[in-house]
Each structure stands twice: as C-alpha cells, then as structure tokens.
Coordinates of C-alpha atoms and ligand atoms in Angstrom, one line a residue:
M451 CA 134.4 4.6 137.9
A452 CA 135.7 1.0 138.2
G453 CA 136.9 -0.7 135.0
A454 CA 139.8 -1.7 132.8
M455 CA 142.5 0.8 132.2
D456 CA 141.9 1.1 128.4
A457 CA 143.3 4.3 127.1
P458 CA 145.3 7.2 128.6
A459 CA 143.0 9.8 130.1
G460 CA 143.4 13.5 130.4
T461 CA 144.0 14.6 126.8
A462 CA 141.5 16.0 124.4
E463 CA 142.2 13.0 122.3
G464 CA 141.9 10.5 125.3
S465 CA 139.2 8.0 124.8
R466 CA 137.9 7.9 128.4
P467 CA 137.4 10.5 131.1
L468 CA 139.9 11.5 133.7
R469 CA 138.7 9.9 136.9
I470 CA 139.2 11.8 140.2
A471 CA 138.0 10.6 143.5
V472 CA 137.7 13.0 146.5
I473 CA 137.7 11.3 149.9
G474 CA 135.6 13.1 152.4
A475 CA 132.7 15.5 151.9
G476 CA 133.6 18.1 154.5
I477 CA 134.3 21.6 153.4
A478 CA 137.7 20.8 151.9
G479 CA 136.3 17.8 149.9
L480 CA 133.3 19.8 148.6
S481 CA 135.4 22.8 147.6
A482 CA 137.9 20.5 145.8
A483 CA 135.2 18.7 143.9
K484 CA 133.5 22.0 143.0
R485 CA 136.7 23.4 141.7
L486 CA 137.4 20.2 139.8
K487 CA 134.1 20.6 138.0
E488 CA 134.9 24.1 136.9
R489 CA 135.4 23.8 133.1
G490 CA 138.0 26.6 133.1
L491 CA 140.4 24.4 135.1
W492 CA 140.5 21.8 132.3
R493 CA 140.1 23.7 129.1
G494 CA 141.9 21.9 126.3
L495 CA 143.3 19.3 128.6
A496 CA 140.8 16.6 129.3
S497 CA 137.9 15.3 127.1
D498 CA 135.9 14.8 130.2
V499 CA 136.5 14.8 133.9
Q500 CA 134.6 12.5 136.3
V501 CA 134.6 13.6 139.9
T502 CA 133.2 11.3 142.6
L503 CA 133.1 12.2 146.3
L504 CA 133.3 9.3 148.8
E505 CA 132.0 10.1 152.2
A506 CA 131.9 7.7 155.2
R507 CA 129.0 9.3 157.0
D508 CA 125.3 9.5 155.9
R509 CA 125.5 13.3 155.8
L510 CA 127.6 16.0 154.2
G511 CA 129.7 18.6 156.0
G512 CA 132.1 16.6 158.3
R513 CA 133.1 18.9 161.1
I514 CA 130.4 21.3 160.0
R515 CA 127.2 20.0 161.5
T516 CA 124.0 22.1 162.0
E517 CA 121.2 20.7 164.1
V518 CA 117.8 22.2 164.6
F519 CA 116.0 22.5 167.9
G520 CA 112.2 22.0 168.3
D521 CA 111.5 25.7 168.0
G522 CA 113.3 25.8 164.6
A523 CA 116.5 27.4 165.9
A524 CA 119.7 26.2 164.2
V525 CA 122.8 25.4 166.3
D526 CA 126.2 24.6 164.8
L527 CA 127.7 21.7 166.8
G528 CA 130.9 21.7 164.8
A529 CA 132.3 24.9 163.3
A530 CA 130.2 27.9 164.1
W531 CA 132.1 31.1 163.3
V532 CA 133.2 32.7 160.2
H533 CA 136.5 34.2 161.4
G534 CA 137.3 37.5 159.7
A535 CA 134.2 38.3 157.7
S536 CA 135.8 40.7 155.2
K537 CA 135.8 40.7 151.4
Q538 CA 139.1 38.7 151.4
N539 CA 137.4 35.8 153.0
P540 CA 135.8 33.5 150.4
L541 CA 133.1 32.4 152.9
L542 CA 131.7 35.9 153.1
Q543 CA 131.4 36.0 149.3
M544 CA 129.7 32.6 149.3
S545 CA 127.3 33.6 152.2
K546 CA 125.7 35.9 149.7
A547 CA 125.4 33.3 147.0
C548 CA 123.9 30.7 149.4
G549 CA 121.5 33.1 151.0
G550 CA 123.0 32.6 154.5
K551 CA 122.8 35.5 157.0
L552 CA 125.9 36.2 159.1
V553 CA 125.4 37.8 162.5
K554 CA 128.3 39.7 164.1
T555 CA 129.4 38.6 167.5
D556 CA 131.0 40.7 170.2
W557 CA 133.5 38.9 172.4
D558 CA 133.9 42.0 174.7
N559 CA 130.2 41.7 175.6
C560 CA 130.7 39.0 178.2
I561 CA 130.1 38.1 181.8
L562 CA 133.0 36.9 183.9
F563 CA 132.4 34.8 187.0
E564 CA 134.7 33.8 189.9
A565 CA 135.6 30.1 190.0
T566 CA 134.3 29.7 193.5
G567 CA 131.3 30.9 195.4
T568 CA 128.3 29.0 196.8
T569 CA 125.0 28.9 195.1
S570 CA 123.4 30.7 198.0
E571 CA 125.2 33.9 197.0
S572 CA 123.6 36.2 194.5
P573 CA 125.0 35.8 191.0
E574 CA 126.1 39.5 191.0
A575 CA 128.3 38.9 194.0
K576 CA 130.3 36.3 192.1
R577 CA 131.1 38.4 189.1
L578 CA 134.8 39.3 189.0
D579 CA 136.0 42.6 190.4
E580 CA 136.7 45.1 187.5
A581 CA 139.7 46.7 189.1
E582 CA 141.4 43.4 189.8
L583 CA 140.7 42.3 186.2
E584 CA 142.3 45.5 184.9
E585 CA 145.4 44.8 186.9
V586 CA 145.7 41.3 185.6
E587 CA 145.0 42.5 182.1
E588 CA 148.1 44.8 182.4
L589 CA 150.2 42.0 183.7
H590 CA 149.1 39.9 180.8
T591 CA 149.9 42.5 178.2
H592 CA 153.4 42.9 179.8
L593 CA 154.0 39.2 179.8
M594 CA 152.9 38.9 176.2
K595 CA 155.4 41.7 175.2
L596 CA 158.2 39.8 176.8
F597 CA 157.0 36.6 175.1
Q598 CA 156.9 38.1 171.7
A599 CA 160.5 39.3 171.9
K600 CA 161.5 35.8 173.0
Q601 CA 159.4 34.1 170.3
S602 CA 160.8 36.3 167.5
A603 CA 164.4 35.4 168.6
D604 CA 163.5 31.7 168.9
R605 CA 162.0 31.7 165.4
K606 CA 165.2 33.3 163.9
A607 CA 167.3 30.6 165.7
A608 CA 165.0 27.8 164.6
K609 CA 165.3 28.9 160.9
K610 CA 169.0 28.5 161.3
G611 CA 168.5 25.1 162.8
E612 CA 169.5 26.3 166.3
G613 CA 167.7 26.2 169.6
E614 CA 165.1 23.8 170.8
D615 CA 161.3 24.3 171.0
Q616 CA 159.5 24.1 174.3
S617 CA 155.9 24.4 175.4
L618 CA 154.3 27.8 175.5
M619 CA 153.7 27.4 179.3
T620 CA 157.4 26.6 179.9
S621 CA 158.4 29.7 178.0
L622 CA 155.9 31.9 179.9
R623 CA 157.0 30.6 183.2
G624 CA 160.6 31.4 182.4
L625 CA 159.9 35.0 181.6
S626 CA 160.8 37.9 183.9
S627 CA 161.7 41.6 183.8
K628 CA 162.5 44.4 186.1
R629 CA 158.8 45.1 186.7
F630 CA 157.7 41.4 186.6
K631 CA 159.6 38.9 188.7
G632 CA 158.0 36.0 186.9
M633 CA 154.7 34.1 187.0
D634 CA 155.7 31.8 189.8
H635 CA 156.4 34.8 192.1
L636 CA 152.8 36.0 191.9
D637 CA 150.4 35.3 194.7
Q638 CA 148.1 32.4 194.1
R639 CA 145.1 34.4 193.2
K640 CA 146.9 36.6 190.7
R641 CA 148.5 33.6 189.2
L642 CA 145.2 31.9 188.7
L643 CA 143.7 35.0 187.1
L644 CA 146.7 35.4 184.8
L645 CA 146.5 31.7 183.9
S646 CA 142.9 32.1 183.1
Q647 CA 143.7 35.0 180.9
I648 CA 146.2 33.0 179.0
A649 CA 143.8 30.1 178.8
A650 CA 141.2 32.5 177.2
E651 CA 143.7 32.8 174.3
T652 CA 145.0 29.2 174.1
D653 CA 142.2 26.9 175.3
Q654 CA 139.5 28.9 173.6
D655 CA 141.2 29.7 170.3
Y656 CA 143.3 26.5 169.9
A657 CA 141.4 24.0 172.1
A658 CA 144.8 23.1 173.4
T659 CA 146.6 24.1 176.6
A660 CA 149.7 26.2 176.9
N661 CA 151.4 23.0 178.0
E662 CA 150.6 21.4 174.7
L663 CA 151.2 24.3 172.3
S664 CA 154.6 25.1 170.7
S665 CA 156.2 28.2 172.1
T666 CA 158.2 29.0 168.9
W667 CA 155.3 28.4 166.5
W668 CA 152.2 29.4 168.5
D669 CA 150.1 31.9 166.8
E670 CA 151.9 31.4 163.5
D671 CA 148.7 31.4 161.6
D672 CA 147.3 34.2 159.5
E673 CA 143.8 35.8 159.8
F674 CA 141.5 37.8 157.6
P675 CA 140.5 41.2 158.9
G676 CA 136.8 41.7 159.9
D677 CA 134.3 40.5 162.4
H678 CA 133.7 37.1 163.8
C679 CA 130.2 36.1 162.7
L680 CA 127.8 33.2 163.3
W681 CA 125.3 31.9 160.7
K682 CA 121.7 32.7 161.7
D683 CA 120.5 29.4 160.1
G684 CA 123.7 27.4 160.5
Y685 CA 126.7 26.6 158.4
V686 CA 124.6 24.0 156.6
S687 CA 123.4 26.5 154.0
L688 CA 127.0 26.8 152.8
I689 CA 127.5 23.0 152.6
N690 CA 124.2 22.6 150.7
Y691 CA 125.3 25.3 148.3
L692 CA 128.7 23.8 147.6
A693 CA 127.2 20.3 147.2
Q694 CA 124.9 21.3 144.3
G695 CA 125.5 19.2 141.2
L696 CA 128.2 17.1 142.8
D697 CA 128.3 13.3 142.6
V698 CA 128.5 12.2 146.3
R699 CA 128.3 8.7 147.6
L700 CA 127.3 8.9 151.3
G701 CA 127.9 6.0 153.7
T702 CA 131.0 5.0 151.8
P703 CA 134.1 4.7 154.1
V704 CA 137.4 4.3 152.2
V705 CA 139.6 1.7 154.0
K706 CA 142.6 1.6 151.7
I707 CA 144.2 3.9 149.1
D708 CA 146.4 1.7 146.9
F709 CA 148.8 3.5 144.6
S710 CA 151.1 0.5 144.1
V711 CA 150.8 0.3 140.3
P712 CA 152.0 3.0 137.9
S713 CA 148.9 3.3 135.8
H714 CA 146.2 4.3 138.3
L715 CA 145.2 4.0 142.0
T716 CA 142.5 1.8 143.6
L717 CA 140.3 2.8 146.5
H718 CA 139.0 0.0 148.7
L719 CA 135.6 0.6 150.3
S720 CA 134.5 -0.9 153.5
G721 CA 131.9 -3.1 151.8
G722 CA 134.5 -4.7 149.7
E723 CA 133.9 -2.7 146.5
Q724 CA 137.0 -1.3 144.7
I725 CA 137.2 1.9 142.7
D726 CA 139.9 2.8 140.2
A727 CA 140.9 6.4 139.7
D728 CA 143.6 8.4 138.0
Y729 CA 144.0 10.8 141.0
C730 CA 142.5 11.2 144.4
I731 CA 142.3 14.1 146.8
C732 CA 142.3 12.8 150.4
T733 CA 140.7 15.2 152.9
L734 CA 140.6 12.8 155.8
P735 CA 140.9 14.6 159.1
L736 CA 144.3 14.7 160.9
G737 CA 143.0 12.5 163.7
V738 CA 141.9 9.8 161.3
L739 CA 145.2 9.9 159.4
K740 CA 147.2 9.7 162.6
H741 CA 145.3 6.6 163.8
H742 CA 145.0 4.8 160.5
H743 CA 147.7 5.9 158.0
E744 CA 149.5 2.6 158.3
S745 CA 146.5 0.5 157.2
L746 CA 145.1 3.2 154.8
F747 CA 148.0 3.7 152.4
H748 CA 149.7 1.1 150.2
P749 CA 152.6 1.6 149.8
S750 CA 153.2 3.4 153.1
L751 CA 153.3 7.2 153.2
P752 CA 156.8 8.7 152.8
D753 CA 158.7 9.5 156.1
Q754 CA 158.2 13.2 155.6
N755 CA 154.4 12.9 155.6
V756 CA 154.5 10.5 158.5
D757 CA 156.8 12.8 160.5
A758 CA 154.4 15.7 160.0
L759 CA 151.4 13.5 161.1
R760 CA 153.3 12.6 164.3
R761 CA 154.2 16.2 165.1
L762 CA 150.9 17.9 164.6
G763 CA 148.6 17.9 167.6
V764 CA 144.9 17.1 167.6
A765 CA 142.9 19.5 169.8
A766 CA 139.7 18.6 171.7
M767 CA 136.5 20.6 171.8
E768 CA 133.0 19.5 172.6
K769 CA 129.8 21.4 172.9
V770 CA 126.6 20.9 174.9
A771 CA 123.7 23.1 173.5
L772 CA 120.8 23.7 175.8
R773 CA 117.5 25.3 174.9
F774 CA 115.5 27.0 177.7
E775 CA 112.0 28.5 178.1
E776 CA 113.7 31.9 178.7
S777 CA 117.1 33.4 178.4
F778 CA 117.7 33.9 182.1
W779 CA 121.3 35.0 181.6
E780 CA 120.1 38.1 179.8
Q781 CA 118.8 39.4 183.0
M782 CA 122.4 40.0 184.0
A783 CA 123.5 41.7 180.8
P784 CA 121.2 42.1 177.8
N785 CA 122.5 40.8 174.4
V786 CA 125.4 39.2 176.2
H787 CA 127.5 37.0 173.9
C788 CA 129.8 35.0 176.1
I789 CA 129.7 33.8 179.7
Y790 CA 133.0 32.8 181.2
R791 CA 133.7 31.1 184.6
M792 CA 137.3 31.0 185.8
P793 CA 138.4 27.4 186.3
T794 CA 139.3 26.4 189.9
Q795 CA 142.8 25.2 190.7
E796 CA 141.3 21.7 191.1
A797 CA 139.8 21.7 187.7
R798 CA 143.2 22.7 186.1
R799 CA 144.8 19.8 187.8
A800 CA 141.9 17.3 187.4
P801 CA 140.1 17.8 184.1
T802 CA 137.4 15.3 185.1
A803 CA 136.0 18.1 187.2
L804 CA 134.2 19.1 184.0
E805 CA 134.9 22.8 183.9
A806 CA 133.6 24.5 180.8
S807 CA 135.8 27.0 179.2
F808 CA 133.0 29.3 178.2
C809 CA 129.3 29.5 177.2
V810 CA 127.9 31.3 174.2
S811 CA 124.4 32.7 174.0
L812 CA 122.6 32.3 170.7
K813 CA 119.8 34.6 171.7
H814 CA 121.0 37.5 169.6
V815 CA 121.8 35.2 166.7
T816 CA 118.7 33.0 166.3
G817 CA 116.3 34.6 168.7
S818 CA 116.0 31.3 170.5
N819 CA 116.9 30.8 174.2
V820 CA 119.9 28.7 173.5
L821 CA 123.2 28.5 175.5
V822 CA 126.1 26.5 174.1
V823 CA 128.6 25.2 176.7
Y824 CA 132.1 24.7 175.3
Y825 CA 134.4 22.1 176.8
V826 CA 138.1 22.0 175.6
T827 CA 141.3 20.0 176.0
D828 CA 141.4 17.1 178.5
T829 CA 138.0 18.1 179.9
A830 CA 136.5 17.7 176.4
R831 CA 138.3 14.4 175.9
H832 CA 136.8 13.1 179.2
M833 CA 133.4 14.6 178.4
A834 CA 133.2 12.9 175.1
T835 CA 133.3 9.5 176.9
L836 CA 130.4 10.3 179.2
E837 CA 126.9 9.0 178.7
E838 CA 124.3 11.8 178.4
E839 CA 122.8 10.9 181.9
K840 CA 126.1 11.9 183.5
L841 CA 127.1 14.7 181.2
V842 CA 123.9 16.7 181.4
P843 CA 123.6 17.0 185.2
S844 CA 127.3 18.0 185.4
T845 CA 126.8 20.7 182.8
L846 CA 123.6 21.9 184.6
A847 CA 125.5 22.0 187.9
L848 CA 128.1 24.2 186.3
L849 CA 125.5 26.6 185.0
Q850 CA 123.7 26.6 188.4
S851 CA 126.9 27.7 190.1
M852 CA 126.5 30.9 188.1
F853 CA 122.7 31.1 187.8
P854 CA 121.2 29.4 190.9
D855 CA 117.6 30.0 189.9
M856 CA 117.9 28.7 186.4
P857 CA 115.1 26.5 185.0
E858 CA 115.6 23.0 183.6
P859 CA 116.4 22.9 179.8
L860 CA 113.7 22.0 177.3
E861 CA 116.1 20.3 174.9
V862 CA 119.8 19.3 174.9
K863 CA 122.2 18.4 172.1
R864 CA 125.8 17.3 172.6
T865 CA 128.8 16.3 170.6
T866 CA 131.4 13.5 170.8
W867 CA 134.0 14.6 168.2
D868 CA 136.8 13.1 170.1
Q869 CA 135.2 9.6 170.0
D870 CA 133.9 9.9 166.4
P871 CA 135.8 7.4 164.2
F872 CA 135.5 9.8 161.2
T873 CA 137.0 12.7 163.0
C874 CA 139.1 11.5 166.0
G875 CA 139.4 14.9 167.6
A876 CA 138.5 18.5 166.8
Y877 CA 141.2 20.2 164.8
S878 CA 144.9 20.5 164.4
F879 CA 147.4 22.7 166.4
N880 CA 151.1 23.3 166.3
A881 CA 152.4 21.0 169.2
V882 CA 155.9 21.4 170.6
S883 CA 158.4 21.0 167.7
C884 CA 155.8 21.5 165.0
S885 CA 155.5 24.5 162.6
S886 CA 153.5 25.4 159.5
Q887 CA 156.4 23.8 157.6
H888 CA 155.1 20.4 158.8
R889 CA 151.7 21.2 157.3
L890 CA 153.4 21.6 153.9
H891 CA 155.1 18.2 154.5
L892 CA 151.7 16.7 155.4
R893 CA 150.2 17.9 152.1
S894 CA 153.0 16.9 149.8
P895 CA 151.4 14.6 147.2
V896 CA 152.5 11.0 147.0
G897 CA 153.0 8.5 144.2
L898 CA 155.3 5.7 143.0
E899 CA 158.8 6.7 142.1
G900 CA 159.0 8.0 138.5
C901 CA 155.2 8.1 138.2
P902 CA 152.7 10.9 138.5
K903 CA 151.8 11.8 142.1
R904 CA 148.3 10.3 142.3
V905 CA 147.4 11.0 145.9
H906 CA 146.9 14.6 146.9
F907 CA 145.9 16.1 150.3
A908 CA 143.7 18.8 151.6
G909 CA 141.9 19.8 154.8
E910 CA 142.2 22.2 157.6
A911 CA 145.5 20.5 158.8
T912 CA 147.2 21.0 155.5
S913 CA 146.7 24.8 155.5
D914 CA 149.9 26.6 156.5
R915 CA 148.1 30.0 156.6
F916 CA 144.7 29.3 158.0
P917 CA 144.8 26.0 159.9
S918 CA 141.9 24.8 162.1
T919 CA 139.4 26.9 160.3
V920 CA 136.6 26.4 157.7
H921 CA 138.0 29.0 155.3
G922 CA 141.5 27.4 155.6
A923 CA 140.0 24.0 154.7
Y924 CA 138.0 25.5 151.9
L925 CA 141.0 27.2 150.3
E926 CA 143.0 24.0 150.7
G927 CA 140.4 22.1 148.7
R928 CA 140.8 24.5 145.8
R929 CA 144.6 24.4 146.1
A930 CA 144.6 20.6 145.9
A931 CA 142.2 20.6 142.9
Q932 CA 144.7 23.0 141.1
E933 CA 147.5 20.7 142.1
V934 CA 145.8 17.7 140.5
A935 CA 145.1 19.6 137.3
D936 CA 148.7 20.7 137.1
T937 CA 149.9 17.1 137.5
A938 CA 147.4 15.9 134.9
R939 CA 148.5 18.6 132.5
H940 CA 152.1 17.7 133.0
E941 CA 151.3 14.1 132.3
A942 CA 149.3 14.9 129.2
Q943 CA 152.2 17.1 127.9
K944 CA 154.6 14.2 128.4
R945 CA 152.3 11.8 126.5
C946 CA 151.6 14.2 123.6
G947 CA 155.2 15.4 123.4
R948 CA 153.7 18.9 123.2
K949 CA 155.0 21.8 125.1
H950 CA 151.7 23.6 125.5
I951 CA 148.2 22.4 126.0
G952 CA 145.5 25.0 126.4
Y953 CA 144.9 25.3 130.1
A954 CA 143.4 27.7 132.6
F955 CA 145.1 28.1 135.9
E956 CA 142.8 30.4 137.8
E957 CA 139.2 31.4 137.1
G958 CA 139.0 33.1 133.7
I959 CA 142.8 33.5 133.2
L960 CA 143.9 31.4 130.3
L961 CA 147.6 31.2 130.3
E962 CA 147.9 30.2 126.7
Ligands
LIG938 C1 133.7 21.6 167.9 C2 134.4 22.4 166.7 C3 134.2 23.7 166.6 C4 134.8 24.4 165.5 N1 134.6 25.7 165.4 C5 135.1 26.4 164.3 C6 134.7 27.7 164.1 O1 133.9 28.3 164.8 N2 135.1 28.3 162.9 C7 136.0 27.7 162.0 O2 136.4 28.3 161.0 N3 136.3 26.4 162.2 C8 135.9 25.7 163.4 N4 136.2 24.4 163.5 C9 137.1 23.8 162.6 C10 136.4 23.4 161.3 O3 135.2 22.6 161.6 C11 137.3 22.5 160.4 O4 138.5 23.2 160.2 C12 136.7 22.2 159.0 O5 135.4 22.0 159.1 C13 137.5 21.0 158.5 O6 137.0 20.7 157.3 P1 137.7 19.4 156.5 O7 137.0 19.3 155.2 O8 139.2 19.6 156.5 O9 137.5 18.2 157.4 P2 136.1 17.4 157.7 O10 135.0 18.4 157.8 O11 136.3 16.6 158.9 O12 135.9 16.5 156.5 C14 136.5 15.3 156.3 C15 135.4 14.3 155.9 O13 136.0 13.0 155.7 C16 135.1 12.0 156.1 N5 135.7 10.7 156.4 C17 136.4 10.4 157.5 N6 136.9 9.2 157.4 C18 136.5 8.7 156.2 C19 136.8 7.5 155.4 N7 137.5 6.5 155.9 N8 136.2 7.4 154.2 C20 135.5 8.5 153.6 N9 135.3 9.6 154.3 C21 135.8 9.7 155.5 C22 134.4 12.7 157.3 O14 133.2 12.1 157.7 C23 134.3 14.1 156.9 O15 133.0 14.3 156.3 C24 135.6 23.7 164.6 C25 135.7 22.3 164.7 C26 135.1 21.6 165.7 C27 135.3 20.1 165.8

C-alpha cells in the first residue's frame, strides 16, 4: 500500500488502484471491507480497489469473542445475542450463510431471588413472593406511563432548543400522580423492588445506571422485531464467514491517522511503519476514540466530532463464565434462562460489593453446564481491575447465596473489557445531554478544507438507529463503505469533468 503518489486513483483510466484502509477488524470493519470488495459498488469507477484491514489484536472480531470450554462448549464473552432475529435483521440472513445455529432465549423463564437471606435457608425460601412482584410490576407500569408522557414533551421541547436534559433517575424521582405519590414516598422495600425493576431495563440493556442515562433520549434506539437468540457455536462463525477473502493484518495497532496533505492520508503503525491510502474507514471503539483522539488524528478532529465524543457515554459490562459438573440451577426450574438476584441497598451504594446484575444459563443453548455471571456499571468497572484470585471467590460467594450446595466450577473464563486498551469499555449509551444526533456528528467524515473527506467512521457508536449492537455496527460498516464510494465517485467525476460515471449504489441496482 505504501508508495509514491504517482497517478490519480479511482477512475477506470487511473493507473493505480484506489487504496482504502479499514482500521479495526470487529464486525463494523469486516462488514465495511466486505462491502468495499463487492464489485457492484465500484462498477465503471475504479480500475482496481485495494482494501486492507489493520487490526491491533492478534485475533478478529473485537467485541465479539467466542471462547471454547474443555468440553467443547462455546461461550461468547463479548456480544452474545442476536437481538430481533427476524428477516429484516441482516444477521439472521447471514446466520444461514455461515451455518451458525441460533437458539431462541426466553427472558420470562427466570428465577428471581431476594437480595438478602442466609445460606442456611433453603433456596426456595429466598425466591421472591409472586404477589409482591405483581404489585411492583403494576407500580412500574404506571411510573413508565407517566415517564413516557414527560419524555415525549421533553423531546418536543428539546427539538425547539428548549428545556434541559436530566438523568433518567432524576426524572423518575420527580414523577407523581393521583394514585402514585412519588418514588420517594414508597416504603423502603417497595422502593428497592421498584429500583430493581428499573435496573432490569437500564443496567441490563444499557449497562448504564438510570443516574447516567439521558432522560430525554433514553430508549431512542430502534429494534428489529423477533426473538432474542444466542449462537449455539458462538458468534465466531459469523466473524469467520465475513473475513473470508479479506486482506487483514493482525497485531497492527494504528497510532496516528494523518490527513494533513491534500493528496492522500498516512497511517502510522505502532512499529514505525507508515501506510498511505486514499481513504480510510475508522472503526475504533468509542472508548478508544475518547481516550486517544488527540494523539490519533492529525490535524485534530473538528469540534463537532469531539463534542459528540465527549457527550456519548461508555457503558461497562463484564462476564464471568463458569462450567460445572452439573447444572444445579435447573433443579429449581428446568430450562431456566436467567437467574436474577436483587441487589442490596449496600451494593447500590457501594459497587465494590460485587453484586452481579444477572446470570444466564447456557444449558439449553449448548447443552453444557455453563452459567455466565454478568456484572454491569460501576461493579463491572471495579471487577475488571480484580485479579482472578479475588474475582472468582467473590463470584462463587454470590452464587452460593442463592445455591448453598453448589459444587466448585470445573473451569472459569472472565473478561476485562473496561481495562482493555483496544476497547476501553463495553459499548456506547446516550448520557445526559446526548442524543442520536450526536452519533451522526461523531460519524461525519473529516478531511482538509476543500479536499475530499478522506477519513470516514463506522462502529456501534455511530449508529443512530441500532447503537450498542452487533447488527448496528454491521450496518454502519456497510454505510461507511458506501460513503467512501460516493466520495470517490464525486472526486472521479470532478477529475474527468464528466457528469456520469457508471456506478452501482446498492446491490444489483445500477443507477446509470
Ligand atoms: C460484554 C459485552 C456484551 C455485549 N453483548 C451484546 C449482545 O448480546 N448483542 C449485541 O448485539 N451486542 C452486544 N454487545 C455490543 C457489540 O459487541 C458491539 O456493538 C459490536 O461488537 C461492536 O463492533 P465494532 O466493530 O463497532 O467494534 P469492535 O468490535 O470493538 O471493533 C473495533 C476493532 O478495532 C480494534 N482496534 C482498537 N484499537 C485499535 C488500533 N489502535 N489500531 C487498530 N485496531 C484497533 C479492536 O481490537 C477491534 O477489533 C456487547 C458488548 C460487550 C462488550
């Protein structure tokens, strides 16, 4: 890829290929590269298109990471679910092509435990009372109705530039009605149950607390209809399918993206090597961009992109996967999907108490006796700093409070996404004063004034419709590939002085 800038690239007459670098081989980078290699995208435009993926790690997939236990069972330590497995979801279509089996999960099939209780009690005695849960469920539904009315008014005001955003929790605490005096008027137990119910939506889905999430723009994202499914053999089959035929350089961290000259851009690699390209698609995770954008880009990113980086929040989620000799939790409820223990008041105040938000059984997915314990928000941030010798006993103590007679695990696997220099967190969320509009700002391409925009962006955080998901990142990769092709086409038209150059915008549809 490196070399002198001899002749203009990108026209059928051009004497050298159009060079495109994709930074990051997660799902967004792989989907961008795959799309860039589709001939239909370039028909009549470029003589040849050279696409190179530069990946810092020694593996593909980024926040998709499948590991295999000793008994052959796969466990996804990063993304696990395909959310909304319907025909609109491109992942469902690809699951067929890559031969991956999707298994439906049922979130209603769960066991709920009290926060407290001594290990001498029988596990059954500590399961939450159904009648009490129903009462809190009703309270929750009522509170959410009040909230939705407020949120819709707040969104209208925000679009007119009026009003000020606040945290979701501040909003919820301020709500009251004839039948509901307000959250702070509930007795301590009901309030804790209600807070747990809220946490089930915020902490679990967004890996961020109601104190961190924007009230006005919470839940702004879109979703595909359909079931939530797990991959029987892990997400890795999708990654391997997408990577076929791509030119990927592993173990190649990019340390600088220099777009300071009009003719091309230069990528500086950590070993000192430099690579020239005509365009690049940067799929670095939000956490990495937040920490390193000042040293990464030359010249600096425009204010609009930096403002978006500052506003968007980075959520925290860590997993501890444990394989046992037997699935002891199934004695309580066969084929159970999720086990949830209410957090104690203490854990809410002191995240270092290591309360998991929920555990997921993989028994019905892989057939193996695997439980995955999920930690989120500050607890996850703390947990990512712990050595395994401390983390595992704490995790086992938590499980023992629900299953006193449980055996020791045979194998344990854990994550440290929050400490990982190539991720710096789990995924993005709309923090206070942040909306999907800022995701559009984050992804707006950059370049020198009066020159083609050479640096384009993709990834879960740039998706305005499906942020924080695999399908969102996948679609963003394709969008950015299209954006690069559009820019290259525009440039080629300018150079050739021609109005039309044969060009395909979307698969199979030739616009000319
Ligand atoms: C614990 C966890 C659970 C999740 N669960 C789900 C789920 O169930 N369902 C779902 O849909 N989504 C889930 N997600 C979110 C999903 O994983 C992401 O939205 C998606 O994988 C992001 O893809 P990406 O390509 O944008 O980023 P990434 O996958 O992070 O790809 C970016 C790539 O850039 C590389 N990189 C970083 N720095 C450099 C550098 N300097 N030079 C070169 N390369 C670099 C990274 O190594 C990485 O490979 C989860 C995420 C986590 C962390």
